[in-house]
Coordinates of N, CA and C in Angstrom, one line a residue:
M25 N -11.9 -18.6 -72.6 CA -11.6 -17.4 -73.4 C -10.1 -17.0 -73.2
G26 N -9.4 -16.8 -74.3 CA -8.0 -16.5 -74.2 C -7.8 -15.0 -73.7
R27 N -6.5 -14.7 -73.4 CA -6.2 -13.4 -72.8 C -6.5 -12.3 -73.8
A28 N -6.2 -12.6 -75.1 CA -6.5 -11.6 -76.1 C -8.0 -11.3 -76.2
A29 N -8.8 -12.4 -76.2 CA -10.2 -12.3 -76.3 C -10.8 -11.5 -75.1
R30 N -10.2 -11.8 -73.9 CA -10.7 -11.1 -72.7 C -10.4 -9.6 -72.8
L31 N -9.2 -9.3 -73.3 CA -8.8 -7.9 -73.4 C -9.7 -7.1 -74.4
A32 N -10.0 -7.8 -75.5 CA -10.9 -7.3 -76.5 C -12.3 -7.0 -76.0
A33 N -12.8 -8.0 -75.2 CA -14.1 -7.9 -74.6 C -14.1 -6.7 -73.6
G34 N -13.1 -6.7 -72.8 CA -13.0 -5.6 -71.8 C -13.0 -4.2 -72.5
K35 N -12.2 -4.1 -73.6 CA -12.1 -2.9 -74.3 C -13.5 -2.5 -74.9
Q36 N -14.2 -3.5 -75.4 CA -15.5 -3.3 -76.0 C -16.5 -2.8 -75.0
G37 N -16.4 -3.4 -73.8 CA -17.3 -3.1 -72.7 C -17.0 -1.6 -72.2
S38 N -15.7 -1.3 -72.1 CA -15.4 0.1 -71.7 C -15.9 1.1 -72.7
E39 N -15.8 0.8 -74.0 CA -16.3 1.7 -75.1 C -17.8 1.8 -75.0
N40 N -18.4 0.7 -74.7 CA -19.9 0.7 -74.6 C -20.3 1.6 -73.5
N41 N -19.6 1.5 -72.3 CA -19.9 2.3 -71.2 C -19.7 3.8 -71.5
I42 N -18.7 4.1 -72.2 CA -18.4 5.5 -72.6 C -19.6 6.1 -73.5
V43 N -19.9 5.2 -74.5 CA -21.0 5.6 -75.4 C -22.3 5.8 -74.6
A44 N -22.6 4.9 -73.6 CA -23.8 5.0 -72.8 C -23.8 6.3 -72.0
E45 N -22.7 6.6 -71.4 CA -22.5 7.9 -70.6 C -22.7 9.1 -71.5
Q46 N -22.2 9.0 -72.7 CA -22.3 10.2 -73.7 C -23.8 10.4 -74.1
V47 N -24.5 9.3 -74.3 CA -25.9 9.3 -74.6 C -26.7 9.9 -73.4
K48 N -26.4 9.5 -72.2 CA -27.1 10.0 -71.0 C -26.8 11.5 -70.9
S49 N -25.5 11.9 -71.1 CA -25.1 13.3 -71.0 C -25.9 14.2 -72.0
R50 N -26.0 13.6 -73.3 CA -26.8 14.4 -74.3 C -28.2 14.5 -73.9
R51 N -28.8 13.5 -73.3 CA -30.2 13.5 -72.9 C -30.4 14.6 -71.8
R52 N -29.4 14.6 -70.8 CA -29.5 15.6 -69.7 C -29.4 17.0 -70.3
S53 N -28.4 17.1 -71.3 CA -28.2 18.4 -71.9 C -29.4 18.8 -72.6
T54 N -30.0 17.9 -73.4 CA -31.2 18.2 -74.1 C -32.4 18.7 -73.2
K55 N -32.5 17.9 -72.1 CA -33.6 18.3 -71.2 C -33.4 19.7 -70.6
A56 N -32.1 19.9 -70.2 CA -31.8 21.2 -69.6 C -32.0 22.3 -70.6
E57 N -31.6 22.1 -71.9 CA -31.8 23.1 -72.9 C -33.3 23.3 -73.2
Q58 N -34.1 22.2 -73.2 CA -35.5 22.3 -73.4 C -36.2 23.1 -72.3
R59 N -35.7 22.9 -71.0 CA -36.3 23.6 -69.9 C -35.9 25.1 -70.0
A60 N -34.7 25.4 -70.4 CA -34.2 26.8 -70.5 C -35.0 27.5 -71.6
D61 N -35.3 26.8 -72.7 CA -36.1 27.3 -73.8 C -37.5 27.6 -73.4
T62 N -38.1 26.7 -72.6 CA -39.4 26.9 -72.1 C -39.5 28.0 -71.2
M63 N -38.5 28.2 -70.3 CA -38.5 29.3 -69.3 C -38.4 30.6 -70.1
E64 N -37.5 30.7 -71.1 CA -37.4 31.9 -71.8 C -38.7 32.3 -72.5
Q65 N -39.4 31.3 -73.1 CA -40.7 31.5 -73.7 C -41.7 32.0 -72.7
I66 N -41.7 31.4 -71.6 CA -42.7 31.8 -70.5 C -42.4 33.3 -70.1
L67 N -41.1 33.6 -69.9 CA -40.7 35.0 -69.5 C -41.0 36.0 -70.6
D68 N -40.8 35.6 -71.8 CA -41.1 36.5 -72.9 C -42.6 36.8 -73.0
E69 N -43.4 35.8 -73.0 CA -44.8 36.0 -73.1 C -45.4 36.7 -71.9
A70 N -44.9 36.4 -70.7 CA -45.4 37.0 -69.5 C -45.0 38.5 -69.6
E71 N -43.8 38.8 -70.0 CA -43.3 40.2 -70.2 C -44.3 41.0 -71.1
Y72 N -44.6 40.4 -72.2 CA -45.5 41.0 -73.2 C -46.9 41.4 -72.5
L73 N -47.4 40.4 -71.8 CA -48.7 40.6 -71.2 C -48.7 41.6 -70.0
F74 N -47.7 41.5 -69.2 CA -47.5 42.4 -68.1 C -47.3 43.8 -68.6
S75 N -46.6 44.0 -69.7 CA -46.3 45.3 -70.2 C -47.6 46.0 -70.7
K76 N -48.5 45.2 -71.1 CA -49.8 45.7 -71.6 C -50.9 45.9 -70.5
H77 N -50.9 45.0 -69.6 CA -52.0 44.9 -68.6 C -51.6 45.1 -67.1
G78 N -50.3 45.1 -66.9 CA -49.8 45.3 -65.5 C -49.9 44.0 -64.7
L79 N -49.5 44.1 -63.5 CA -49.4 42.9 -62.6 C -50.8 42.4 -62.3
H80 N -51.8 43.2 -62.0 CA -53.1 42.8 -61.6 C -54.0 42.4 -62.8
G81 N -53.6 42.8 -64.0 CA -54.4 42.5 -65.2 C -54.1 41.2 -65.9
V82 N -53.2 40.4 -65.3 CA -52.7 39.2 -66.0 C -52.8 38.0 -65.0
T83 N -53.2 36.8 -65.4 CA -53.2 35.6 -64.6 C -52.2 34.6 -65.1
L84 N -51.9 33.7 -64.3 CA -51.0 32.6 -64.8 C -51.6 31.8 -65.9
K85 N -52.9 31.7 -65.9 CA -53.6 31.0 -67.0 C -53.5 31.8 -68.3
D86 N -53.5 33.1 -68.2 CA -53.3 34.0 -69.4 C -52.0 33.7 -70.0
V87 N -51.0 33.6 -69.2 CA -49.6 33.4 -69.6 C -49.5 32.0 -70.3
A88 N -50.0 31.0 -69.6 CA -50.0 29.7 -70.1 C -50.7 29.5 -71.4
K89 N -51.8 30.2 -71.6 CA -52.5 30.2 -72.8 C -51.7 30.8 -74.0
R90 N -51.0 31.9 -73.7 CA -50.2 32.5 -74.7 C -49.0 31.7 -75.1
V91 N -48.4 31.0 -74.1 CA -47.3 30.1 -74.3 C -47.7 28.8 -75.0
G92 N -48.9 28.4 -74.8 CA -49.5 27.2 -75.4 C -49.2 25.9 -74.5
V93 N -49.2 26.1 -73.2 CA -49.0 25.0 -72.2 C -50.1 25.0 -71.2
H94 N -50.2 23.9 -70.5 CA -51.2 23.9 -69.4 C -50.8 24.8 -68.2
H95 N -51.7 25.4 -67.5 CA -51.3 26.3 -66.5 C -50.6 25.7 -65.3
T96 N -50.8 24.4 -65.2 CA -50.1 23.7 -64.1 C -48.5 23.7 -64.3
L97 N -48.1 23.9 -65.5 CA -46.6 24.0 -65.8 C -46.1 25.2 -65.1
L98 N -46.9 26.3 -65.2 CA -46.4 27.6 -64.6 C -46.4 27.5 -63.1
N99 N -47.4 26.7 -62.6 CA -47.4 26.5 -61.1 C -46.2 25.7 -60.7
Y100 N -45.7 24.8 -61.6 CA -44.6 24.0 -61.2 C -43.3 24.9 -61.2
Y101 N -43.2 25.9 -62.1 CA -42.0 26.7 -62.1 C -42.1 27.9 -61.2
F102 N -43.3 28.4 -60.9 CA -43.4 29.7 -60.2 C -44.4 29.5 -59.1
A103 N -44.1 29.9 -57.8 CA -45.0 29.7 -56.7 C -46.3 30.5 -56.9
D104 N -46.2 31.7 -57.5 CA -47.4 32.5 -57.7 C -47.1 33.5 -58.8
K105 N -48.1 34.3 -59.1 CA -48.0 35.3 -60.2 C -46.9 36.4 -59.9
K106 N -46.8 36.8 -58.6 CA -45.9 37.8 -58.2 C -44.4 37.3 -58.4
T107 N -44.2 36.0 -58.1 CA -42.9 35.5 -58.3 C -42.5 35.5 -59.8
L108 N -43.5 35.2 -60.7 CA -43.2 35.3 -62.1 C -42.9 36.7 -62.5
F109 N -43.7 37.6 -62.0 CA -43.6 39.0 -62.4 C -42.2 39.5 -62.0
D110 N -41.8 39.2 -60.8 CA -40.5 39.6 -60.3 C -39.3 39.1 -61.1
E111 N -39.5 37.8 -61.5 CA -38.4 37.2 -62.4 C -38.4 37.9 -63.8
V112 N -39.6 38.1 -64.3 CA -39.6 38.8 -65.6 C -38.9 40.2 -65.5
F113 N -39.2 40.9 -64.4 CA -38.6 42.3 -64.3 C -37.1 42.2 -64.0
A114 N -36.7 41.2 -63.2 CA -35.2 41.1 -62.9 C -34.4 40.7 -64.1
R115 N -35.0 39.9 -64.9 CA -34.2 39.3 -66.0 C -33.4 40.4 -66.9
R116 N -34.1 41.4 -67.2 CA -33.4 42.5 -68.0 C -32.9 43.6 -67.2
A117 N -33.5 43.8 -65.9 CA -33.0 44.8 -65.1 C -31.5 44.7 -64.8
V118 N -31.0 43.5 -64.6 CA -29.6 43.3 -64.3 C -28.8 43.6 -65.5
I119 N -29.3 43.5 -66.7 CA -28.5 43.8 -67.9 C -28.4 45.3 -68.0
T120 N -29.5 46.0 -68.0 CA -29.5 47.5 -68.1 C -28.7 48.2 -67.0
S121 N -28.9 47.7 -65.8 CA -28.2 48.4 -64.7 C -26.7 48.1 -64.8
T122 N -26.3 46.9 -65.1 CA -24.9 46.6 -65.3 C -24.2 47.4 -66.4
R123 N -24.9 47.5 -67.5 CA -24.3 48.2 -68.6 C -24.2 49.7 -68.3
R124 N -25.2 50.2 -67.7 CA -25.1 51.7 -67.3 C -24.0 52.0 -66.3
M125 N -23.9 51.1 -65.3 CA -22.9 51.2 -64.3 C -21.5 51.2 -65.0
Q126 N -21.3 50.3 -65.9 CA -20.0 50.2 -66.6 C -19.8 51.4 -67.4
A127 N -20.8 51.9 -68.1 CA -20.7 53.1 -68.9 C -20.3 54.3 -68.1
L128 N -20.9 54.5 -66.9 CA -20.6 55.6 -66.0 C -19.2 55.5 -65.5
N129 N -18.8 54.3 -65.1 CA -17.4 54.1 -64.6 C -16.4 54.4 -65.7
D130 N -16.7 53.9 -66.9 CA -15.8 54.2 -68.0 C -15.7 55.6 -68.3
Y131 N -16.8 56.3 -68.3 CA -16.9 57.8 -68.6 C -16.0 58.5 -67.5
E132 N -16.2 58.2 -66.3 CA -15.5 59.0 -65.2 C -14.0 58.7 -65.3
Q133 N -13.6 57.4 -65.6 CA -12.2 57.1 -65.8 C -11.6 57.9 -67.0
A134 N -12.4 58.1 -68.0 CA -11.9 58.7 -69.2 C -11.7 60.2 -69.0
V135 N -12.6 60.9 -68.2 CA -12.5 62.3 -68.1 C -11.8 62.8 -66.8
G136 N -11.6 61.8 -65.9 CA -10.9 62.2 -64.7 C -11.7 63.1 -63.8
T137 N -11.1 64.2 -63.4 CA -11.8 65.2 -62.5 C -12.7 66.2 -63.2
K138 N -12.9 66.0 -64.5 CA -13.6 67.1 -65.2 C -14.8 66.5 -66.0
P139 N -15.8 65.8 -65.3 CA -17.0 65.4 -66.0 C -17.9 66.5 -66.4
T140 N -18.7 66.3 -67.3 CA -19.7 67.3 -67.7 C -21.1 66.7 -67.5
V141 N -22.1 67.5 -67.3 CA -23.4 67.1 -67.1 C -23.9 66.2 -68.3
E142 N -23.7 66.8 -69.5 CA -24.1 66.0 -70.7 C -23.4 64.7 -70.8
G143 N -22.1 64.7 -70.6 CA -21.3 63.5 -70.7 C -21.9 62.4 -69.7
A144 N -22.2 62.8 -68.5 CA -22.7 61.8 -67.5 C -24.1 61.3 -68.0
L145 N -24.9 62.2 -68.4 CA -26.2 61.8 -68.9 C -26.2 60.9 -70.1
R146 N -25.3 61.2 -71.0 CA -25.2 60.3 -72.2 C -24.7 58.9 -71.8
A147 N -23.8 58.8 -70.8 CA -23.4 57.5 -70.4 C -24.6 56.7 -69.8
F148 N -25.5 57.5 -69.0 CA -26.6 56.9 -68.4 C -27.8 56.6 -69.3
L149 N -28.1 57.6 -70.1 CA -29.3 57.6 -70.9 C -29.1 56.8 -72.3
D150 N -28.0 57.2 -73.0 CA -27.7 56.6 -74.3 C -27.5 55.1 -74.2
T151 N -26.8 54.7 -73.1 CA -26.5 53.3 -72.9 C -27.8 52.5 -72.8
D152 N -28.7 53.1 -72.0 CA -30.0 52.4 -71.8 C -30.8 52.4 -73.1
L153 N -30.9 53.6 -73.8 CA -31.7 53.7 -75.0 C -31.1 52.7 -76.1
D154 N -29.8 52.5 -76.1 CA -29.2 51.6 -77.1 C -29.8 50.2 -76.9
L155 N -30.2 49.8 -75.7 CA -30.7 48.5 -75.5 C -32.1 48.3 -76.2
Y156 N -32.9 49.4 -76.2 CA -34.2 49.4 -76.8 C -34.1 49.5 -78.3
I157 N -33.1 50.2 -78.8 CA -32.8 50.3 -80.2 C -32.4 49.0 -80.8
E158 N -31.4 48.4 -80.1 CA -30.8 47.2 -80.6 C -31.5 45.9 -80.3
G159 N -32.3 45.9 -79.2 CA -32.9 44.7 -78.7 C -34.3 44.4 -79.3
G160 N -34.8 45.2 -80.1 CA -36.0 44.9 -80.8 C -37.3 45.0 -79.9
E161 N -38.3 44.3 -80.3 CA -39.6 44.5 -79.7 C -39.6 43.9 -78.2
S162 N -38.8 42.9 -78.0 CA -38.8 42.3 -76.6 C -38.3 43.3 -75.6
W163 N -37.2 44.0 -76.0 CA -36.7 45.0 -75.1 C -37.6 46.2 -74.9
K164 N -38.3 46.5 -76.0 CA -39.3 47.6 -75.9 C -40.5 47.3 -75.0
N165 N -40.9 46.0 -75.1 CA -41.9 45.5 -74.1 C -41.4 45.7 -72.7
Y166 N -40.1 45.4 -72.5 CA -39.6 45.5 -71.1 C -39.5 47.0 -70.7
G167 N -39.2 47.9 -71.7 CA -39.2 49.3 -71.4 C -40.6 49.8 -70.9
A168 N -41.7 49.3 -71.6 CA -43.0 49.7 -71.2 C -43.4 49.1 -69.9
L169 N -42.9 47.9 -69.6 CA -43.1 47.3 -68.3 C -42.4 48.1 -67.2
G170 N -41.2 48.6 -67.5 CA -40.4 49.4 -66.5 C -41.2 50.7 -66.2
A171 N -41.7 51.3 -67.3 CA -42.5 52.6 -67.1 C -43.7 52.3 -66.2
L172 N -44.4 51.2 -66.4 CA -45.5 50.9 -65.6 C -45.1 50.6 -64.1
V173 N -44.0 49.9 -63.9 CA -43.5 49.6 -62.6 C -43.2 51.0 -61.9
A174 N -42.5 51.8 -62.6 CA -42.0 53.1 -62.0 C -43.2 54.0 -61.6
N175 N -44.3 53.8 -62.2 CA -45.5 54.6 -61.8 C -46.5 53.8 -61.0
S176 N -46.1 52.8 -60.3 CA -47.0 52.0 -59.4 C -46.4 52.0 -58.0
P177 N -46.7 53.1 -57.2 CA -46.1 53.2 -55.9 C -46.4 52.1 -54.9
E178 N -47.5 51.4 -55.1 CA -47.9 50.4 -54.1 C -46.9 49.2 -54.1
W179 N -46.5 48.8 -55.3 CA -45.6 47.6 -55.4 C -44.4 47.9 -56.3
G180 N -44.5 48.9 -57.1 CA -43.4 49.1 -58.1 C -42.2 49.8 -57.5
A181 N -42.4 50.7 -56.5 CA -41.2 51.5 -56.0 C -40.1 50.6 -55.4
E182 N -40.6 49.5 -54.7 CA -39.6 48.6 -54.1 C -38.8 47.9 -55.2
L183 N -39.4 47.5 -56.3 CA -38.7 46.9 -57.4 C -37.6 47.8 -58.0
M184 N -38.1 49.1 -58.2 CA -37.2 50.1 -58.8 C -36.0 50.3 -57.9
D185 N -36.3 50.4 -56.6 CA -35.3 50.7 -55.6 C -34.2 49.6 -55.6
S186 N -34.7 48.3 -55.5 CA -33.8 47.2 -55.4 C -32.9 47.0 -56.6
H187 N -33.4 47.3 -57.8 CA -32.7 47.0 -59.0 C -31.9 48.2 -59.5
F188 N -32.3 49.4 -59.3 CA -31.7 50.6 -60.0 C -31.1 51.6 -59.1
D189 N -31.3 51.6 -57.8 CA -30.7 52.6 -56.9 C -29.2 52.7 -57.0
P190 N -28.4 51.6 -57.1 CA -27.0 51.8 -57.2 C -26.5 52.6 -58.4
V191 N -27.1 52.3 -59.6 CA -26.7 53.0 -60.8 C -27.2 54.4 -60.8
V192 N -28.4 54.7 -60.2 CA -28.8 56.1 -60.2 C -27.9 56.9 -59.2
L193 N -27.6 56.3 -58.1 CA -26.7 57.1 -57.2 C -25.3 57.3 -57.7
R194 N -24.9 56.4 -58.6 CA -23.6 56.5 -59.3 C -23.7 57.7 -60.2
L195 N -24.8 57.9 -60.9 CA -25.0 59.0 -61.8 C -25.0 60.3 -61.0
I196 N -25.8 60.3 -59.9 CA -25.8 61.5 -59.0 C -24.5 61.9 -58.5
D197 N -23.6 60.9 -58.2 CA -22.3 61.2 -57.7 C -21.5 61.9 -58.8
I198 N -21.6 61.5 -60.0 CA -20.8 62.2 -61.1 C -21.4 63.6 -61.4
L199 N -22.7 63.7 -61.3 CA -23.4 65.0 -61.5 C -22.9 66.0 -60.5
K200 N -22.8 65.5 -59.2 CA -22.3 66.4 -58.2 C -20.9 66.9 -58.5
K201 N -20.0 66.1 -59.1 CA -18.7 66.5 -59.4 C -18.7 67.5 -60.6
A202 N -19.7 67.3 -61.5 CA -19.8 68.2 -62.7 C -20.4 69.5 -62.3
L203 N -21.2 69.5 -61.2 CA -21.8 70.7 -60.7 C -21.5 71.0 -59.2
P204 N -20.3 71.2 -58.9 CA -19.9 71.3 -57.5 C -20.6 72.4 -56.7
D205 N -21.0 73.4 -57.4 CA -21.7 74.6 -56.7 C -23.2 74.4 -56.7
C206 N -23.7 73.4 -57.3 CA -25.2 73.2 -57.3 C -25.7 72.6 -56.0
P207 N -26.8 73.2 -55.5 CA -27.4 72.6 -54.3 C -27.7 71.1 -54.6
E208 N -27.5 70.2 -53.6 CA -27.8 68.8 -53.8 C -29.2 68.6 -54.1
K209 N -30.1 69.4 -53.5 CA -31.5 69.2 -53.7 C -31.8 69.4 -55.2
D210 N -31.2 70.4 -55.9 CA -31.5 70.6 -57.3 C -31.0 69.5 -58.2
I211 N -29.9 68.8 -57.8 CA -29.4 67.7 -58.6 C -30.4 66.6 -58.5
F212 N -31.0 66.3 -57.3 CA -32.0 65.3 -57.2 C -33.2 65.6 -58.0
W213 N -33.7 66.9 -57.9 CA -34.8 67.3 -58.7 C -34.5 67.1 -60.2
G214 N -33.3 67.4 -60.6 CA -33.0 67.3 -62.0 C -33.1 65.8 -62.4
Y215 N -32.6 64.9 -61.6 CA -32.7 63.5 -61.9 C -34.2 63.1 -62.0
H216 N -35.0 63.6 -61.1 CA -36.4 63.3 -61.1 C -37.0 63.7 -62.4
F217 N -36.7 64.8 -63.0 CA -37.2 65.2 -64.3 C -36.7 64.3 -65.4
V218 N -35.4 63.9 -65.3 CA -34.8 63.0 -66.3 C -35.5 61.7 -66.3
T219 N -35.7 61.1 -65.2 CA -36.3 59.8 -65.1 C -37.8 59.8 -65.6
G220 N -38.4 61.0 -65.3 CA -39.8 61.1 -65.8 C -39.9 61.1 -67.3
A221 N -39.0 61.9 -67.9 CA -38.9 61.9 -69.4 C -38.6 60.5 -70.0
L222 N -37.7 59.8 -69.3 CA -37.3 58.5 -69.8 C -38.4 57.5 -69.7
M223 N -39.2 57.6 -68.6 CA -40.3 56.6 -68.4 C -41.4 56.9 -69.4
V224 N -41.7 58.2 -69.7 CA -42.7 58.5 -70.7 C -42.2 58.0 -72.1
T225 N -40.9 58.1 -72.4 CA -40.4 57.5 -73.6 C -40.6 56.0 -73.7
L226 N -40.2 55.3 -72.6 CA -40.3 53.9 -72.6 C -41.7 53.4 -72.7
A227 N -42.7 54.2 -72.2 CA -44.1 53.8 -72.2 C -44.6 53.7 -73.6
R228 N -44.1 54.5 -74.6 CA -44.5 54.5 -76.0 C -46.1 54.6 -76.1
T229 N -46.6 55.7 -75.5 CA -48.0 55.9 -75.5 C -48.6 56.3 -76.8
G230 N -47.8 56.8 -77.7 CA -48.2 57.3 -79.0 C -48.8 58.7 -79.0
R231 N -48.8 59.3 -77.8 CA -49.4 60.7 -77.7 C -48.6 61.7 -78.5
I232 N -47.3 61.6 -78.5 CA -46.5 62.6 -79.3 C -46.8 62.4 -80.8
D233 N -47.1 61.2 -81.2 CA -47.4 60.9 -82.6 C -48.7 61.7 -83.0
K234 N -49.7 61.7 -82.1 CA -50.9 62.4 -82.4 C -50.7 63.9 -82.4
L235 N -50.1 64.4 -81.3 CA -49.9 65.8 -81.1 C -49.1 66.4 -82.3
S236 N -48.1 65.7 -82.8 CA -47.2 66.2 -83.8 C -47.8 65.9 -85.2
G237 N -48.9 65.3 -85.3 CA -49.4 64.9 -86.6 C -48.5 63.9 -87.4
G238 N -47.8 63.1 -86.6 CA -46.9 62.1 -87.2 C -45.5 62.6 -87.4
L239 N -45.2 63.9 -87.1 CA -43.9 64.4 -87.3 C -42.9 63.7 -86.3
C240 N -43.4 63.4 -85.1 CA -42.6 62.7 -84.2 C -43.2 61.3 -83.8
K241 N -42.5 60.3 -83.6 CA -43.0 59.0 -83.3 C -42.5 58.5 -81.9
S242 N -43.3 58.0 -81.1 CA -42.9 57.6 -79.7 C -42.0 56.4 -79.7
D243 N -41.9 55.7 -80.8 CA -41.0 54.5 -80.8 C -39.7 54.8 -81.6
D244 N -39.5 56.1 -81.9 CA -38.3 56.5 -82.6 C -37.2 56.8 -81.6
F245 N -36.6 55.7 -81.1 CA -35.6 55.9 -80.0 C -34.3 56.5 -80.5
E246 N -34.1 56.4 -81.8 CA -32.9 57.0 -82.3 C -33.0 58.6 -82.2
A247 N -34.2 59.1 -82.6 CA -34.4 60.5 -82.5 C -34.4 61.0 -81.0
I248 N -34.9 60.2 -80.2 CA -35.0 60.5 -78.7 C -33.5 60.6 -78.2
K249 N -32.7 59.6 -78.5 CA -31.4 59.5 -78.1 C -30.6 60.7 -78.5
A250 N -30.8 61.2 -79.7 CA -30.1 62.3 -80.3 C -30.4 63.6 -79.5
R251 N -31.5 63.7 -78.8 CA -31.9 64.9 -78.2 C -32.0 64.9 -76.6
M252 N -32.3 63.8 -76.0 CA -32.6 63.8 -74.6 C -31.5 64.3 -73.7
A253 N -30.3 63.7 -73.8 CA -29.2 64.1 -72.9 C -28.9 65.6 -73.0
S254 N -28.9 66.1 -74.2 CA -28.6 67.5 -74.4 C -29.7 68.4 -73.8
F255 N -30.9 68.0 -74.0 CA -32.0 68.8 -73.4 C -32.0 68.7 -71.9
M256 N -31.8 67.6 -71.3 CA -31.7 67.5 -69.9 C -30.5 68.2 -69.3
A257 N -29.4 68.1 -70.0 CA -28.2 68.8 -69.5 C -28.5 70.3 -69.4
A258 N -29.1 70.9 -70.4 CA -29.5 72.3 -70.3 C -30.4 72.6 -69.1
G259 N -31.3 71.7 -68.8 CA -32.2 71.9 -67.7 C -31.4 71.9 -66.4
F260 N -30.4 71.0 -66.2 CA -29.6 70.9 -65.0 C -28.8 72.3 -64.9
L261 N -28.2 72.7 -66.0 CA -27.5 73.9 -65.9 C -28.3 75.1 -65.6
Q262 N -29.6 75.1 -66.1 CA -30.5 76.2 -65.8 C -30.9 76.3 -64.3
I263 N -31.3 75.2 -63.8 CA -31.8 75.2 -62.4 C -30.6 75.4 -61.4
C264 N -29.4 75.0 -61.8 CA -28.3 75.1 -60.9 C -27.6 76.5 -61.0
G265 N -27.9 77.2 -62.1 CA -27.2 78.5 -62.3 C -28.1 79.7 -62.2
A266 N -29.4 79.5 -62.4 CA -30.4 80.6 -62.3 C -30.8 80.9 -60.9
P267 N -31.2 82.1 -60.6 CA -31.7 82.4 -59.2 C -32.9 81.5 -58.9
R268 N -33.0 81.0 -57.7 CA -34.1 80.1 -57.3 C -35.0 80.7 -56.2
V269 N -36.2 80.4 -56.3 CA -37.1 80.8 -55.2 C -36.9 79.9 -54.0
P270 N -36.7 80.4 -52.8 CA -36.5 79.6 -51.7 C -37.6 78.6 -51.5
A271 N -37.2 77.3 -51.2 CA -38.2 76.3 -51.0 C -38.6 76.2 -49.6

């Protein structure tokens, strides 16, 4: 074989190797994408079931059936049901807590030393409600799940603490600056009432629909967003400004 032929053969071999590597890379990418898609589907369906039936009302087999896979696949991805539940909860918790923290930081930077109660609450509440307005049914399922977790002291409190304490305490810090003369105890009670209203909203029980004869709808997050922060701000101002019975 002449020199030219050897060079041509070498070049062809090199090109073949490159093509082979590209094919392998695409296969790896495809497998990774397929795995990611499967994981998202599992988390979505598990989220739906957990939001309806809670931690103890769902089995891995229930999730597998809804996804349309054998339950051994879930055992491969998750050590047990609680591991799956925790991952479902954490997936969106990091999004809402990060967004609210950023909104609170941006708000305080914008107003400097003169925050208002309503301004702080709008950064905290409206930013969260926007996720449920814009995110569709999947986010609303997560909201219902969050309401369930928040009202489950045996195992839910720890999840809420680990994921949301930093952003809640950031809100409290700004409220203290907005209400410098308000007893700290009343600010915490005010937050307690705020989070209670938010959890009832996220639960979407339909009770307000029945009570109002359809005038109000529990999934009308736009209407809730337009009212909640203003209503809660008035409550803070009332308990911080009105005479209080000694506790």
